[in-house]
Short mmCIF file of C-alpha atoms and ligand atoms in Angstrom, two decimals:
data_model
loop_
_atom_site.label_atom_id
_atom_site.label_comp_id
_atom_site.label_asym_id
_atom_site.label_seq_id
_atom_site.Cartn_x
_atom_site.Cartn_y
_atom_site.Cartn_z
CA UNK A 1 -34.02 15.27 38.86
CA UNK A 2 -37.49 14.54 40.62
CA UNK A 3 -39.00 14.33 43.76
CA UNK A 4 -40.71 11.00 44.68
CA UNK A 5 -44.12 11.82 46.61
CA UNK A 6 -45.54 8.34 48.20
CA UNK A 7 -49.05 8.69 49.48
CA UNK A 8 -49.21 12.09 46.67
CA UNK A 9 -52.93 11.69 46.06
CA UNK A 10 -53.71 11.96 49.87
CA UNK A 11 -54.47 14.64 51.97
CA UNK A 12 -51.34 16.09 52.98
CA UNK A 13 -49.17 14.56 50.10
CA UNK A 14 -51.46 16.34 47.08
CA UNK A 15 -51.01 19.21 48.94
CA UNK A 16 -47.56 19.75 48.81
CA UNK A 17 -47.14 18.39 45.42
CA UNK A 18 -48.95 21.49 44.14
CA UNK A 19 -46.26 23.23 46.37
CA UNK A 20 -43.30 21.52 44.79
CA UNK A 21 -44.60 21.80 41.66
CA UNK A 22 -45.44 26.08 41.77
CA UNK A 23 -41.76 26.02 43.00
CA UNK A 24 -40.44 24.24 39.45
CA UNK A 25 -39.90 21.01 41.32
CA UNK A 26 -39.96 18.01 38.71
CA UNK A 27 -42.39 15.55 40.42
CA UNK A 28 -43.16 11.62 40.43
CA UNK A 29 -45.77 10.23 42.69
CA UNK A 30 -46.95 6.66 43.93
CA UNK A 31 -49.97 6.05 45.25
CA UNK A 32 -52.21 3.00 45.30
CA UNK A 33 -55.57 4.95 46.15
CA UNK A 34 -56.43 3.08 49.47
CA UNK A 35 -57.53 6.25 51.33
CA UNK A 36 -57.34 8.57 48.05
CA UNK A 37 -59.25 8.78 44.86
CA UNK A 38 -57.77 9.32 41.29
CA UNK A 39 -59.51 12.58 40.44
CA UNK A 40 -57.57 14.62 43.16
CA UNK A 41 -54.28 14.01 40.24
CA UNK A 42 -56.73 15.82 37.14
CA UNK A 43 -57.52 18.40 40.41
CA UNK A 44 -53.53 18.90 40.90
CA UNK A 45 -52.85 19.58 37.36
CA UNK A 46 -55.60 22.17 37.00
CA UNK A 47 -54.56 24.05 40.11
CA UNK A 48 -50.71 23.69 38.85
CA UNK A 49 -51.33 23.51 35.07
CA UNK A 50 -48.25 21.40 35.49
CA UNK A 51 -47.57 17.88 35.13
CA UNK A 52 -45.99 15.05 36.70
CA UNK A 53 -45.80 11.04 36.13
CA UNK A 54 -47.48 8.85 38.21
CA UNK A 55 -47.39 4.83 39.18
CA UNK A 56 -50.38 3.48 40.98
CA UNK A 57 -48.45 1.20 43.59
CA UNK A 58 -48.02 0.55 46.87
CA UNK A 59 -45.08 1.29 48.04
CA UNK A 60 -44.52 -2.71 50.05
CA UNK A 61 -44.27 -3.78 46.17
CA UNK A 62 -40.37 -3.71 46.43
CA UNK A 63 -40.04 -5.04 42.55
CA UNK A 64 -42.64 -1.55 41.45
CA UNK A 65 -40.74 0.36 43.53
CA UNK A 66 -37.56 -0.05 41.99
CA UNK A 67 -39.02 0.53 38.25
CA UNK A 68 -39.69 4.10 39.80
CA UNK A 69 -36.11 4.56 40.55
CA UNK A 70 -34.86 2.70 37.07
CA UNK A 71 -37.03 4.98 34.99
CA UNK A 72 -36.62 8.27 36.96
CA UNK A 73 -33.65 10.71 38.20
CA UNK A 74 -35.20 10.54 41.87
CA UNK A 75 -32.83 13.35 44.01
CA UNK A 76 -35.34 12.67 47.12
CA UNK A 77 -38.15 11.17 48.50
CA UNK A 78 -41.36 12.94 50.55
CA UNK A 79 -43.36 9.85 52.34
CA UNK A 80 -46.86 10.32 52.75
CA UNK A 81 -48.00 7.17 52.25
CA UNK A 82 -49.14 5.05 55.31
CA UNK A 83 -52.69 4.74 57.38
CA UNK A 84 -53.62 7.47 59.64
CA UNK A 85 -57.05 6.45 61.35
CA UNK A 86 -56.09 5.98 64.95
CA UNK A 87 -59.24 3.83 66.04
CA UNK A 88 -58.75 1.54 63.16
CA UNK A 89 -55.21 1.32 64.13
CA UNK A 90 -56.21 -0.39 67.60
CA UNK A 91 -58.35 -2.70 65.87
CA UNK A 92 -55.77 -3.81 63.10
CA UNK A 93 -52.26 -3.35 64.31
CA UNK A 94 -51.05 -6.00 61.78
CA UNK A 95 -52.07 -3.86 58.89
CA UNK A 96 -51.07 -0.40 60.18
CA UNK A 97 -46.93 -1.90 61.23
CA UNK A 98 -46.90 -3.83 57.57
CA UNK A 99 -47.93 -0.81 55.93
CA UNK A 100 -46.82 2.14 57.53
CA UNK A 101 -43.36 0.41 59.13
CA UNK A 102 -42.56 -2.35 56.89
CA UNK A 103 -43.29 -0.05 54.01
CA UNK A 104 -41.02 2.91 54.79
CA UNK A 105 -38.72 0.10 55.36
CA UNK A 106 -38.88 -1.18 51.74
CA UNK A 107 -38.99 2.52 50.63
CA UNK A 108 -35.33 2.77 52.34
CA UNK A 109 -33.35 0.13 51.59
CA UNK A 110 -34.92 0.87 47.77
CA UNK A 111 -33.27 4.17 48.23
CA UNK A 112 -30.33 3.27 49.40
CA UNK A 113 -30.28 0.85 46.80
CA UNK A 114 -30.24 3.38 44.17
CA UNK A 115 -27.87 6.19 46.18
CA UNK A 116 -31.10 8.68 46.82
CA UNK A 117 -30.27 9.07 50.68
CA UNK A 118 -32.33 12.37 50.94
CA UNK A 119 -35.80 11.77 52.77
CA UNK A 120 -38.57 13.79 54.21
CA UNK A 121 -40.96 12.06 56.74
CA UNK A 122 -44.20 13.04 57.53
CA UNK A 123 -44.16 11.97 61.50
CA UNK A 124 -46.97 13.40 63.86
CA UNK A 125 -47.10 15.30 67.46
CA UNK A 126 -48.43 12.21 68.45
CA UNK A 127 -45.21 10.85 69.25
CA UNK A 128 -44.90 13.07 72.14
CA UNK A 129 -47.58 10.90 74.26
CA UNK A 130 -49.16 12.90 77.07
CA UNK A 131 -46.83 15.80 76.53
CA UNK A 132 -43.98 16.67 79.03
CA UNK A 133 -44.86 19.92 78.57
CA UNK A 134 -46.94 22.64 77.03
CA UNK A 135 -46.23 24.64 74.00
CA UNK A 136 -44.44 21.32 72.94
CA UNK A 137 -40.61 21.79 71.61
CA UNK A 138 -38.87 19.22 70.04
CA UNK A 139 -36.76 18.18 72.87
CA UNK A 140 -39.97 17.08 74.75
CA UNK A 141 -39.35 13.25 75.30
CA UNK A 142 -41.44 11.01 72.59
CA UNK A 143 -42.79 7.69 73.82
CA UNK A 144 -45.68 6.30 75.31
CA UNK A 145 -48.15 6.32 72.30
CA UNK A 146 -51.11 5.06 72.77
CA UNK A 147 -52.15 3.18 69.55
CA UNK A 148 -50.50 1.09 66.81
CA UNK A 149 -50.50 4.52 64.36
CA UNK A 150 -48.86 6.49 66.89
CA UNK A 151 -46.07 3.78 67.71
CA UNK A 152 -45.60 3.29 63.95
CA UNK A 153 -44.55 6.85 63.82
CA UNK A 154 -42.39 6.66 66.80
CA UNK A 155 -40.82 3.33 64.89
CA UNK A 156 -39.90 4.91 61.98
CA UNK A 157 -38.49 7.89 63.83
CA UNK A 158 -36.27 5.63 65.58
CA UNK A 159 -35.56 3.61 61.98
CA UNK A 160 -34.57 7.20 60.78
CA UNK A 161 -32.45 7.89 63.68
CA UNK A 162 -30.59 4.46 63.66
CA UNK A 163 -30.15 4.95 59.88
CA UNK A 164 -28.43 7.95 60.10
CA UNK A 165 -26.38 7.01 63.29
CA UNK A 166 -24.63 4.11 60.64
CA UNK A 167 -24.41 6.12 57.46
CA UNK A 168 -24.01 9.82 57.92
CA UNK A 169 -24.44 10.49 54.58
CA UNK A 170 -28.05 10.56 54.81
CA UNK A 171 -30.03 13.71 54.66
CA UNK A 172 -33.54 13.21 56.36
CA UNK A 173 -36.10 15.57 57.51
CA UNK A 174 -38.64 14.83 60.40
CA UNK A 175 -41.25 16.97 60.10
CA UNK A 176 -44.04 16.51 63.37
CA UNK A 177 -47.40 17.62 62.30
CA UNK A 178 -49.98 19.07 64.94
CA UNK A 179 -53.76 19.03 63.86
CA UNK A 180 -53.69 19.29 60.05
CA UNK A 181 -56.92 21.31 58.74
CA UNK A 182 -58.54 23.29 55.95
CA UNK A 183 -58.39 22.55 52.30
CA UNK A 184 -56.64 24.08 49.24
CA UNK A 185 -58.40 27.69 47.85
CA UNK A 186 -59.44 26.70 44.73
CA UNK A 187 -61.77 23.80 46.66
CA UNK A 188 -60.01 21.02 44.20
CA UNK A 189 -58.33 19.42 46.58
CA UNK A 190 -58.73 18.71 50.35
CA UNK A 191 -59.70 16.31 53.06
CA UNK A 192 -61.74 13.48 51.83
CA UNK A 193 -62.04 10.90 55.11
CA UNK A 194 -63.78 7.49 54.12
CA UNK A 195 -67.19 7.11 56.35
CA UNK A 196 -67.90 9.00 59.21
CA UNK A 197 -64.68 10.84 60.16
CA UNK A 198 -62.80 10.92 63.10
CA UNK A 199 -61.49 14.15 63.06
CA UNK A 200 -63.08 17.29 64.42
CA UNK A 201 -62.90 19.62 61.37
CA UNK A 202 -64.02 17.02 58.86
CA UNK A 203 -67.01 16.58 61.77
CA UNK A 204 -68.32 19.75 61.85
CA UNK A 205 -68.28 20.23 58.20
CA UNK A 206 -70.35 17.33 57.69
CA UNK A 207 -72.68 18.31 60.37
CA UNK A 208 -73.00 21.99 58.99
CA UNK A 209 -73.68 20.51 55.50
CA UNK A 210 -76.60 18.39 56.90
CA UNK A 211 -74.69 15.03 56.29
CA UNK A 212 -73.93 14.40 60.08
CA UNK A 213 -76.80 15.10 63.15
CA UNK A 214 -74.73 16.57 65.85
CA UNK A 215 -71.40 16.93 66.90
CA UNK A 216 -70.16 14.93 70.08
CA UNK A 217 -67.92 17.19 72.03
CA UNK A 218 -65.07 14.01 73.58
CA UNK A 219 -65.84 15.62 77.36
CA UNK A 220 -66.02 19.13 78.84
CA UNK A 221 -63.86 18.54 82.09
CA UNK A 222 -60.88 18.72 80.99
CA UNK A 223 -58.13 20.94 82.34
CA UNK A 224 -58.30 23.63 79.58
CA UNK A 225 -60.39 27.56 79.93
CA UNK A 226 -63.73 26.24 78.59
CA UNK A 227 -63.03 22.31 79.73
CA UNK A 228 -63.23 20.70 76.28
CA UNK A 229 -59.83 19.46 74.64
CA UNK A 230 -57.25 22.24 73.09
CA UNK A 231 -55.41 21.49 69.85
CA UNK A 232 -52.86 22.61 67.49
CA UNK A 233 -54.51 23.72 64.09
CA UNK A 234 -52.47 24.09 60.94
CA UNK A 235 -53.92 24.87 56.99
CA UNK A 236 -52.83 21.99 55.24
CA UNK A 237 -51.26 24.68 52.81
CA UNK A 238 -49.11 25.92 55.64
CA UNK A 239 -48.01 22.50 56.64
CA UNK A 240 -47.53 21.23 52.85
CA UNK A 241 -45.38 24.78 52.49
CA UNK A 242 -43.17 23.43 55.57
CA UNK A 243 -42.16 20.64 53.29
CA UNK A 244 -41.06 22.78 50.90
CA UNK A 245 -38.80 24.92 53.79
CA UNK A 246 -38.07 21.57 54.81
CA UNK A 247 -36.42 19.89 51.46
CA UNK A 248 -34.39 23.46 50.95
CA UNK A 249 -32.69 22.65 54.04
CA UNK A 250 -31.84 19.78 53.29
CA UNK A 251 -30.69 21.01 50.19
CA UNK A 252 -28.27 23.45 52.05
CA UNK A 253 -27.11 20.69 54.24
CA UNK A 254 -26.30 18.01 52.27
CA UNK A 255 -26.28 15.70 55.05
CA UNK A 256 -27.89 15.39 58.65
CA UNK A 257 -30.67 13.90 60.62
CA UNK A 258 -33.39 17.22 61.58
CA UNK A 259 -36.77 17.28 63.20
CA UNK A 260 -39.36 20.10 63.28
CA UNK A 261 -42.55 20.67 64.80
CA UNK A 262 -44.80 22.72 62.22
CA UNK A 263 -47.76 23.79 64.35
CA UNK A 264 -49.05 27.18 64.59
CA UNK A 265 -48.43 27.85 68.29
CA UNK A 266 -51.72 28.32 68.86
CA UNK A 267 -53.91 26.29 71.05
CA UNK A 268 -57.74 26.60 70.42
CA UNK A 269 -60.72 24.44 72.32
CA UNK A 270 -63.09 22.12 70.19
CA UNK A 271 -65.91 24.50 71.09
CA UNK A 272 -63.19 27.66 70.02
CA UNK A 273 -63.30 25.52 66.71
CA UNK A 274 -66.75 25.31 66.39
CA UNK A 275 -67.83 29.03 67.17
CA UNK A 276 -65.18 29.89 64.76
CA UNK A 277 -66.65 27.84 61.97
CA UNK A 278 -70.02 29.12 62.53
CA UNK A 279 -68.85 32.54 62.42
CA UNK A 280 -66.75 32.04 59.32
CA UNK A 281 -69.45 30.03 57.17
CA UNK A 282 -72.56 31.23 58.70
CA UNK A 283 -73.98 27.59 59.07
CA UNK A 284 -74.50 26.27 62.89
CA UNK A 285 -73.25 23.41 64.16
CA UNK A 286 -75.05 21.35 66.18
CA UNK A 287 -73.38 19.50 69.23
CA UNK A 288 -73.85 17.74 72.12
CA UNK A 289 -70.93 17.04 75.24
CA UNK A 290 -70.44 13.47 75.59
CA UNK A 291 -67.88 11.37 77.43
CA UNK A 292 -63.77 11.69 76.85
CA UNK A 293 -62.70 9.67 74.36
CA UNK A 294 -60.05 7.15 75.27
CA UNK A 295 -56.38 8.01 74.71
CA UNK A 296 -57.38 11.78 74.15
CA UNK A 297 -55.14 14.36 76.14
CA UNK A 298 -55.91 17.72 77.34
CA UNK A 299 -53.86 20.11 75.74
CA UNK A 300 -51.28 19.67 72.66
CA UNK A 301 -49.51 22.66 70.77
CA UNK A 302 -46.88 23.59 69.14
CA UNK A 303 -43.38 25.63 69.88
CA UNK A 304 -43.22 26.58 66.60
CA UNK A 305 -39.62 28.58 67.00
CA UNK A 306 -37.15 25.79 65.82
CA UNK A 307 -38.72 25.77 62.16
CA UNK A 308 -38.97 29.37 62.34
CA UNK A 309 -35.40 29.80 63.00
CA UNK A 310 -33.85 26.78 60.70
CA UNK A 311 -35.95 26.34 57.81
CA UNK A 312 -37.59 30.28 58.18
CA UNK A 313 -40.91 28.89 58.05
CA UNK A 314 -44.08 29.91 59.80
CA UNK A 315 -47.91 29.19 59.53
CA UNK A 316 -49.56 32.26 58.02
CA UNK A 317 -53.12 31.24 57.84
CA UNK A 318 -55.41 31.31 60.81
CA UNK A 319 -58.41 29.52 62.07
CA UNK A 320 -60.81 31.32 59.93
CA UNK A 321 -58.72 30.33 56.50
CA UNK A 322 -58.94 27.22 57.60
CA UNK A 323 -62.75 26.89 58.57
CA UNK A 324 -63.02 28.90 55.49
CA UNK A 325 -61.84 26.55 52.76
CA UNK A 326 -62.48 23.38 54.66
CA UNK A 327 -66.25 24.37 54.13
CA UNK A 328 -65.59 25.51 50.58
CA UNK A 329 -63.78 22.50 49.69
CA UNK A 330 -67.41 20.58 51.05
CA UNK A 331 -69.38 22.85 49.49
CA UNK A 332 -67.81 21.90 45.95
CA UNK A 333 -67.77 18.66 46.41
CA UNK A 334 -71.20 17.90 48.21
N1 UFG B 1 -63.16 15.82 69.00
C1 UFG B 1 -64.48 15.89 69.40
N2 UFG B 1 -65.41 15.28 68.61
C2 UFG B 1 -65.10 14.62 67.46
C3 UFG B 1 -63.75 14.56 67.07
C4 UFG B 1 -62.81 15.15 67.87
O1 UFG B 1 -64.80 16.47 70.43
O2 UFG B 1 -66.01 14.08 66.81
C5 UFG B 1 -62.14 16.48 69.82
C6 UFG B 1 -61.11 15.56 70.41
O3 UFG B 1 -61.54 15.03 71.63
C7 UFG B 1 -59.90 16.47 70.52
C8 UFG B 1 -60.05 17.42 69.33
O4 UFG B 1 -61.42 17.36 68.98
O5 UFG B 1 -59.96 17.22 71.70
C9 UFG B 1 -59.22 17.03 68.13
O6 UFG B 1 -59.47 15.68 67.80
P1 UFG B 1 -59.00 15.05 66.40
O7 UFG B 1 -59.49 13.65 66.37
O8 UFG B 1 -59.36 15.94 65.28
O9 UFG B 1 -57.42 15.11 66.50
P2 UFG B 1 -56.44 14.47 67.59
O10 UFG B 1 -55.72 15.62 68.23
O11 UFG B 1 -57.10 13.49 68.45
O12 UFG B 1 -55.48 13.63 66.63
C10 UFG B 1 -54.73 14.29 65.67
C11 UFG B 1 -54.53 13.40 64.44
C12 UFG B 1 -53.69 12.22 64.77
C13 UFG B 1 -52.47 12.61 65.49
C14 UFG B 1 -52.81 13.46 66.69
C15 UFG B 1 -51.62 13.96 67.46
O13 UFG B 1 -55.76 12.94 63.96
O14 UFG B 1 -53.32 11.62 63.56
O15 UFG B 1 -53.52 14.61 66.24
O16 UFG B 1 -50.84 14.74 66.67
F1 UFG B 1 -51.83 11.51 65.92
#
């Protein structure tokens, strides 16, 4: 029996198939290599010095699809596939609902096709809006995105939630990531934006290796203890770990519909970020304070206890981990 990654040559999805696949997991992955490049598989077998298949397709082709699930024992799916940039999401809404929506709804009704009814989602804190409240649990009311990436994780949530509500036989995870970060230790794998980022970390590494000018710091008046905005930083090893805590429960439950935050708990400042880099790598950072960015909020982090208690998982790494190998991963890859 395998485990179906979608999206398992991306960021967060090769990962955690080096996580499922140090825990003996059998694994298949699709991917068609829109935002993710065919070396990081040859990178996941070194790390693993395990193997796995692989089917370069995107996961809307229904009739691909289903070969997957004809010519493999699939006992769940993990769904990383789907866009992510949040500006280009405003400026093609079309694309980001076909793909990200339309395509987790072909992914379902392929599994339910074939009886696989256990599924892990990777959803975002983004669904919470302007949080109701600060650390965030998951009781927090979601809503009021503010971009066509953000509402197509709030869709599928609700997809999820009406799926389960008229089969309660399915088994699905929803795990909501905070501010995923840092890179795998050996350097092989880890974040690999196309053009100029628009995440912070992937910023400042690209500044500190000379690639990027400056830094522009969104705004220094916010509501926070040095004014600029305070986020939720996870090691993308902690986070892909979560999905490993995440599948086991669902192993142990056989059925349900759960959600989990996996955040650290810990809230730290873009310029908290940025000293912390320096001091970690040695390299400065140059930066400048510019205006807010629209649709940016204050404060967002984690209350980490409800994945601590259910699925008795935690982040272990810490800010300078994860400055730490994001810069390695750079540095190998310059
Ligand atoms: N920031 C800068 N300069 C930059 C980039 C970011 O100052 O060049 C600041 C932002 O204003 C914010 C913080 O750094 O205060 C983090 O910004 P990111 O763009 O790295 O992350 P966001 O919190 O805006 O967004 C992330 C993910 C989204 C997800 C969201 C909510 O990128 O996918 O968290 O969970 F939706």
């Amino acid at each position: 029996m395998a485990i179906l990654v979608t999206g398992g040559a991306g960021y967060i999805g090769s990962h955690t198939v080096v996580e499922l696949l140090n825990t003996g997991k059998e694994v298949v992955i699709i991917d068609d290599f829109s935002n993710s490049k065919q070396e990081v598989l040859n990178a996941i077998r070194e790390i693993t010095k395990k193997d796995f298949k692989f089917y370069e397709i995107n996961y809307l082709n229904r009739e691909a699809l289903e070969k997957v699930f004809e010519e493999n024992k699939i006992e769940a799916v993990m769904n990383f596939a789907g866009f992510k940039a949040v500006g280009e999401s405003i400026k093609k809404p079309i694309e980001y609902y076909t793909n990200n929506v339309s395509g987790a709804l072909v992914l379902l009704d392929t599994m339910r096709k074939y009886g696989v009814k256990t599924f892990v989602f990777s959803s975002s804190a983004t669904v919470y809006g302007d949080p109701e409240k600060i650390p965030i649990t998951e009781e927090c009311k979601t809503g009021e995105t503010t971009n066509p990436y953000g509402t197509s994780k709030l869709f599928i949530e609700q997809i999820l939630k009406d799926l389960y509500v008229s089969d309660n036989s399915w088994n699905i995870c929803i795990l909501r990531y905070f501010n995923p970060v840092g890179a795998h230790e050996s350097g092989l794998i880890g974040e690999e934006p196309q053009g100029i980022p628009n995440n912070l970390m992937p910023y400042v590494v690209r500044v500190a290796a000379g690639t990027l000018k400056e830094l522009s710091v969104f705004g220094n008046d916010y509501n926070t203890p040095d004014g600029t905005g305070v986020r939720d930083y996870i090691h993308v090893v902690d986070l892909a770990k979560g999905h490993i805590k995440a599948l086991e429960k669902l192993e142990r439950e056989q059925k349900g519909l759960y959600i989990y935050n996996l955040g650290t708990g810990n809230g730290y400042s873009v310029l908290d970020m940025v000293k912390a880099f320096e001091k970690t790598t040695g390299k400065s950072v140059a930066y400048k304070i510019t205006e807010r960015r629209q649709g940016d909020i204050a404060t967002c982090y984690a209350d980490p206890t409800k994945a601590k208690q259910e699925l008795g998982w935690e982040a272990k790494l810490g800010i300078e981990e994860m400055c730490r190998d994001s810069w390695n991963y750079i540095e190998r890859h310059k």
